[in-house]
Amino acid sequence: MMNMIGIALTALTLPGMWVMLLFAALAQWWEYWAYGTWMFSWWTLGACGAIALLGEIIEVVASAFGAAKFGGTRWGAVGSIVGTILGAVVGSFFLFPLGTILGAAIGAGGGALLCERHIGKRTWQDATKAGTGAAIGRLAASLVKTGLAITVAIILSVAAFVP
């Protein structure tokens, strides 16, 4: 059940993989306390932690990479990261949960566009390209991170029942 909740939270750009790992660690502790055995191998928990960390890195870097891939500068990358956070927060108040996902993408694009145009002194056309790249990168990051969350859920589910 917690794995399904974790996947849903990840899809909403929330820390769902970390929630899954927290509950796996609690189950690990409880199993040892109650029965003297480990539910998961420490390699399993470590691998899932590494996957979760990879997902966080991808999430932070993707919108900046998207902006750069479409011709953005360092300012566009910074603007896309700040825009992602602000967009996700503001979007959460409108049409939750879809607003969170779309808000993050729109925020990434808008942040890159504004920083490219006003700080980087780029043309509207170039700034718009960078903003589009940042938005595409952000949406791609959401899909990849949700895929990683599904992977963690499968690993933990199988490991819980297979000795």
PDB file of C-alpha atoms in Angstrom:
ATOM      1  CA  MET A   1       0.000   0.000   0.000  1.00  0.00           C
ATOM      2  CA  MET A   2       2.768   2.460   0.919  1.00  0.00           C
ATOM      3  CA  ASN A   3       4.485   1.704  -2.379  1.00  0.00           C
ATOM      4  CA  MET A   4       1.388   2.786  -4.301  1.00  0.00           C
ATOM      5  CA  ILE A   5       1.163   5.944  -2.211  1.00  0.00           C
ATOM      6  CA  GLY A   6       4.863   6.570  -2.823  1.00  0.00           C
ATOM      7  CA  ILE A   7       4.420   6.264  -6.581  1.00  0.00           C
ATOM      8  CA  ALA A   8       1.479   8.674  -6.501  1.00  0.00           C
ATOM      9  CA  LEU A   9       3.423  11.178  -4.389  1.00  0.00           C
ATOM     10  CA  THR A  10       6.379  10.981  -6.773  1.00  0.00           C
ATOM     11  CA  ALA A  11       4.108  11.618  -9.747  1.00  0.00           C
ATOM     12  CA  LEU A  12       2.926  14.752  -7.912  1.00  0.00           C
ATOM     13  CA  THR A  13       6.555  15.934  -7.576  1.00  0.00           C
ATOM     14  CA  LEU A  14       6.564  15.103  -3.856  1.00  0.00           C
ATOM     15  CA  PRO A  15       9.156  12.897  -2.080  1.00  0.00           C
ATOM     16  CA  GLY A  16       7.347   9.612  -2.660  1.00  0.00           C
ATOM     17  CA  MET A  17      10.429   7.433  -3.017  1.00  0.00           C
ATOM     18  CA  TRP A  18      11.700   8.687   0.335  1.00  0.00           C
ATOM     19  CA  VAL A  19       8.328   7.846   1.890  1.00  0.00           C
ATOM     20  CA  MET A  20       8.638   4.298   0.515  1.00  0.00           C
ATOM     21  CA  LEU A  21      12.151   4.001   1.937  1.00  0.00           C
ATOM     22  CA  LEU A  22      11.074   5.375   5.305  1.00  0.00           C
ATOM     23  CA  PHE A  23       8.323   2.778   5.612  1.00  0.00           C
ATOM     24  CA  ALA A  24      10.670   0.024   4.412  1.00  0.00           C
ATOM     25  CA  ALA A  25      13.150   1.038   7.118  1.00  0.00           C
ATOM     26  CA  LEU A  26      10.365   1.054   9.724  1.00  0.00           C
ATOM     27  CA  ALA A  27       9.253  -2.405   8.563  1.00  0.00           C
ATOM     28  CA  GLN A  28      12.887  -3.540   8.754  1.00  0.00           C
ATOM     29  CA  TRP A  29      13.187  -2.320  12.317  1.00  0.00           C
ATOM     30  CA  TRP A  30       9.844  -3.764  13.362  1.00  0.00           C
ATOM     31  CA  GLU A  31      10.596  -7.178  11.819  1.00  0.00           C
ATOM     32  CA  TYR A  32      13.903  -7.370  13.659  1.00  0.00           C
ATOM     33  CA  TRP A  33      12.402  -6.199  16.944  1.00  0.00           C
ATOM     34  CA  ALA A  34       9.438  -8.581  16.725  1.00  0.00           C
ATOM     35  CA  TYR A  35      11.041 -11.679  15.173  1.00  0.00           C
ATOM     36  CA  GLY A  36      14.804 -11.197  15.233  1.00  0.00           C
ATOM     37  CA  THR A  37      15.090 -11.364  11.429  1.00  0.00           C
ATOM     38  CA  TRP A  38      15.546  -8.775   8.706  1.00  0.00           C
ATOM     39  CA  MET A  39      12.777  -8.202   6.184  1.00  0.00           C
ATOM     40  CA  PHE A  40      15.088  -6.701   3.544  1.00  0.00           C
ATOM     41  CA  SER A  41      18.742  -7.126   2.833  1.00  0.00           C
ATOM     42  CA  TRP A  42      20.755  -3.998   3.471  1.00  0.00           C
ATOM     43  CA  TRP A  43      21.837  -4.157  -0.184  1.00  0.00           C
ATOM     44  CA  THR A  44      18.208  -3.863  -1.222  1.00  0.00           C
ATOM     45  CA  LEU A  45      17.609  -0.796   0.926  1.00  0.00           C
ATOM     46  CA  GLY A  46      20.903   0.730  -0.220  1.00  0.00           C
ATOM     47  CA  ALA A  47      20.071   0.144  -3.899  1.00  0.00           C
ATOM     48  CA  CYS A  48      16.625   1.691  -3.444  1.00  0.00           C
ATOM     49  CA  GLY A  49      18.211   4.656  -1.673  1.00  0.00           C
ATOM     50  CA  ALA A  50      20.638   5.095  -4.568  1.00  0.00           C
ATOM     51  CA  ILE A  51      17.754   4.995  -7.066  1.00  0.00           C
ATOM     52  CA  ALA A  52      15.866   7.606  -5.019  1.00  0.00           C
ATOM     53  CA  LEU A  53      18.945   9.839  -4.935  1.00  0.00           C
ATOM     54  CA  LEU A  54      19.357   9.438  -8.698  1.00  0.00           C
ATOM     55  CA  GLY A  55      15.727  10.498  -9.134  1.00  0.00           C
ATOM     56  CA  GLU A  56      16.330  13.658  -7.091  1.00  0.00           C
ATOM     57  CA  ILE A  57      19.399  14.541  -9.143  1.00  0.00           C
ATOM     58  CA  ILE A  58      17.518  13.988 -12.402  1.00  0.00           C
ATOM     59  CA  GLU A  59      14.644  16.117 -11.169  1.00  0.00           C
ATOM     60  CA  VAL A  60      16.869  19.056 -10.273  1.00  0.00           C
ATOM     61  CA  VAL A  61      19.065  18.887 -13.367  1.00  0.00           C
ATOM     62  CA  ALA A  62      16.484  18.083 -16.073  1.00  0.00           C
ATOM     63  CA  SER A  63      14.861  21.486 -16.451  1.00  0.00           C
ATOM     64  CA  ALA A  64      18.253  23.188 -16.411  1.00  0.00           C
ATOM     65  CA  PHE A  65      19.521  20.697 -19.002  1.00  0.00           C
ATOM     66  CA  GLY A  66      16.423  21.257 -21.127  1.00  0.00           C
ATOM     67  CA  ALA A  67      16.998  24.995 -21.070  1.00  0.00           C
ATOM     68  CA  ALA A  68      20.659  24.560 -22.022  1.00  0.00           C
ATOM     69  CA  LYS A  69      19.799  22.069 -24.782  1.00  0.00           C
ATOM     70  CA  PHE A  70      17.541  24.675 -26.383  1.00  0.00           C
ATOM     71  CA  GLY A  71      20.229  27.358 -26.257  1.00  0.00           C
ATOM     72  CA  GLY A  72      19.794  28.696 -22.746  1.00  0.00           C
ATOM     73  CA  THR A  73      22.574  30.097 -20.608  1.00  0.00           C
ATOM     74  CA  ARG A  74      23.468  29.557 -16.973  1.00  0.00           C
ATOM     75  CA  TRP A  75      20.862  32.202 -16.068  1.00  0.00           C
ATOM     76  CA  GLY A  76      18.176  30.173 -17.802  1.00  0.00           C
ATOM     77  CA  ALA A  77      19.215  27.069 -15.882  1.00  0.00           C
ATOM     78  CA  VAL A  78      19.009  28.901 -12.555  1.00  0.00           C
ATOM     79  CA  GLY A  79      15.679  30.448 -13.515  1.00  0.00           C
ATOM     80  CA  SER A  80      14.272  27.047 -14.475  1.00  0.00           C
ATOM     81  CA  ILE A  81      15.170  25.525 -11.106  1.00  0.00           C
ATOM     82  CA  VAL A  82      13.687  28.427  -9.134  1.00  0.00           C
ATOM     83  CA  GLY A  83      10.655  28.481 -11.437  1.00  0.00           C
ATOM     84  CA  THR A  84      10.094  24.759 -10.953  1.00  0.00           C
ATOM     85  CA  ILE A  85       9.873  25.120  -7.193  1.00  0.00           C
ATOM     86  CA  LEU A  86       7.651  28.206  -7.294  1.00  0.00           C
ATOM     87  CA  GLY A  87       5.452  26.759 -10.038  1.00  0.00           C
ATOM     88  CA  ALA A  88       4.906  23.502  -8.163  1.00  0.00           C
ATOM     89  CA  VAL A  89       3.941  25.339  -4.980  1.00  0.00           C
ATOM     90  CA  VAL A  90       1.566  27.774  -6.703  1.00  0.00           C
ATOM     91  CA  GLY A  91       0.156  25.086  -9.003  1.00  0.00           C
ATOM     92  CA  SER A  92      -0.705  22.926  -6.001  1.00  0.00           C
ATOM     93  CA  PHE A  93      -3.404  25.422  -5.039  1.00  0.00           C
ATOM     94  CA  PHE A  94      -5.122  25.010  -8.430  1.00  0.00           C
ATOM     95  CA  LEU A  95      -6.463  21.704  -9.696  1.00  0.00           C
ATOM     96  CA  PHE A  96      -4.411  19.604  -7.297  1.00  0.00           C
ATOM     97  CA  PRO A  97      -2.711  17.224  -8.192  1.00  0.00           C
ATOM     98  CA  LEU A  98      -2.537  18.112 -11.885  1.00  0.00           C
ATOM     99  CA  GLY A  99      -1.777  21.727 -10.985  1.00  0.00           C
ATOM    100  CA  THR A 100       1.393  20.652  -9.176  1.00  0.00           C
ATOM    101  CA  ILE A 101       2.770  18.852 -12.225  1.00  0.00           C
ATOM    102  CA  LEU A 102       1.762  21.514 -14.722  1.00  0.00           C
ATOM    103  CA  GLY A 103       2.787  24.310 -12.361  1.00  0.00           C
ATOM    104  CA  ALA A 104       6.291  22.869 -12.075  1.00  0.00           C
ATOM    105  CA  ALA A 105       6.643  22.634 -15.862  1.00  0.00           C
ATOM    106  CA  ILE A 106       5.178  26.082 -16.507  1.00  0.00           C
ATOM    107  CA  GLY A 107       7.312  27.516 -13.697  1.00  0.00           C
ATOM    108  CA  ALA A 108      10.461  25.969 -15.155  1.00  0.00           C
ATOM    109  CA  GLY A 109       9.685  27.432 -18.561  1.00  0.00           C
ATOM    110  CA  GLY A 110       8.691  30.818 -17.180  1.00  0.00           C
ATOM    111  CA  GLY A 111      11.695  31.032 -14.871  1.00  0.00           C
ATOM    112  CA  ALA A 112      14.092  30.227 -17.700  1.00  0.00           C
ATOM    113  CA  LEU A 113      12.367  32.657 -20.044  1.00  0.00           C
ATOM    114  CA  LEU A 114      12.408  35.543 -17.548  1.00  0.00           C
ATOM    115  CA  CYS A 115      16.013  35.029 -16.504  1.00  0.00           C
ATOM    116  CA  GLU A 116      17.203  34.639 -20.096  1.00  0.00           C
ATOM    117  CA  ARG A 117      15.361  37.757 -21.204  1.00  0.00           C
ATOM    118  CA  HIS A 118      15.961  40.110 -18.296  1.00  0.00           C
ATOM    119  CA  ILE A 119      19.225  38.977 -16.722  1.00  0.00           C
ATOM    120  CA  GLY A 120      20.851  37.316 -19.723  1.00  0.00           C
ATOM    121  CA  LYS A 121      19.685  40.102 -22.086  1.00  0.00           C
ATOM    122  CA  ARG A 122      18.636  37.591 -24.732  1.00  0.00           C
ATOM    123  CA  THR A 123      15.999  38.226 -27.399  1.00  0.00           C
ATOM    124  CA  TRP A 124      12.414  37.145 -26.772  1.00  0.00           C
ATOM    125  CA  GLN A 125      12.818  34.414 -29.380  1.00  0.00           C
ATOM    126  CA  ASP A 126      15.950  32.966 -27.761  1.00  0.00           C
ATOM    127  CA  ALA A 127      14.494  33.291 -24.275  1.00  0.00           C
ATOM    128  CA  THR A 128      11.312  31.526 -25.392  1.00  0.00           C
ATOM    129  CA  LYS A 129      13.341  28.634 -26.836  1.00  0.00           C
ATOM    130  CA  ALA A 130      15.196  28.228 -23.548  1.00  0.00           C
ATOM    131  CA  GLY A 131      11.923  28.373 -21.603  1.00  0.00           C
ATOM    132  CA  THR A 132      10.358  25.746 -23.839  1.00  0.00           C
ATOM    133  CA  GLY A 133      13.366  23.489 -23.322  1.00  0.00           C
ATOM    134  CA  ALA A 134      13.158  23.925 -19.559  1.00  0.00           C
ATOM    135  CA  ALA A 135       9.450  23.027 -19.529  1.00  0.00           C
ATOM    136  CA  ILE A 136      10.032  19.939 -21.682  1.00  0.00           C
ATOM    137  CA  GLY A 137      12.940  18.899 -19.469  1.00  0.00           C
ATOM    138  CA  ARG A 138      10.800  19.272 -16.368  1.00  0.00           C
ATOM    139  CA  LEU A 139       7.991  17.130 -17.758  1.00  0.00           C
ATOM    140  CA  ALA A 140      10.509  14.495 -18.868  1.00  0.00           C
ATOM    141  CA  ALA A 141      12.021  14.510 -15.376  1.00  0.00           C
ATOM    142  CA  SER A 142       8.595  13.876 -13.847  1.00  0.00           C
ATOM    143  CA  LEU A 143       8.086  10.862 -16.098  1.00  0.00           C
ATOM    144  CA  VAL A 144      11.555   9.451 -15.440  1.00  0.00           C
ATOM    145  CA  LYS A 145      11.287   9.963 -11.691  1.00  0.00           C
ATOM    146  CA  THR A 146       7.876   8.281 -11.610  1.00  0.00           C
ATOM    147  CA  GLY A 147       9.390   5.356 -13.529  1.00  0.00           C
ATOM    148  CA  LEU A 148      12.161   5.145 -10.930  1.00  0.00           C
ATOM    149  CA  ALA A 149       9.536   5.195  -8.162  1.00  0.00           C
ATOM    150  CA  ILE A 150       7.782   2.256  -9.822  1.00  0.00           C
ATOM    151  CA  THR A 151      11.134   0.455  -9.942  1.00  0.00           C
ATOM    152  CA  VAL A 152      11.728   1.060  -6.219  1.00  0.00           C
ATOM    153  CA  ALA A 153       8.192  -0.124  -5.427  1.00  0.00           C
ATOM    154  CA  ILE A 154       8.705  -3.345  -7.379  1.00  0.00           C
ATOM    155  CA  ILE A 155      12.080  -4.004  -5.745  1.00  0.00           C
ATOM    156  CA  LEU A 156      10.705  -3.459  -2.239  1.00  0.00           C
ATOM    157  CA  SER A 157       7.555  -5.487  -2.915  1.00  0.00           C
ATOM    158  CA  VAL A 158       9.467  -8.464  -4.262  1.00  0.00           C
ATOM    159  CA  ALA A 159      12.150  -8.246  -1.556  1.00  0.00           C
ATOM    160  CA  ALA A 160       9.508  -8.226   1.195  1.00  0.00           C
ATOM    161  CA  PHE A 161       8.189 -11.621   0.120  1.00  0.00           C
ATOM    162  CA  VAL A 162      11.205 -13.361  -1.385  1.00  0.00           C
ATOM    163  CA  PRO A 163      13.813 -14.481   1.140  1.00  0.00           C
TER     164      PRO A 163
END
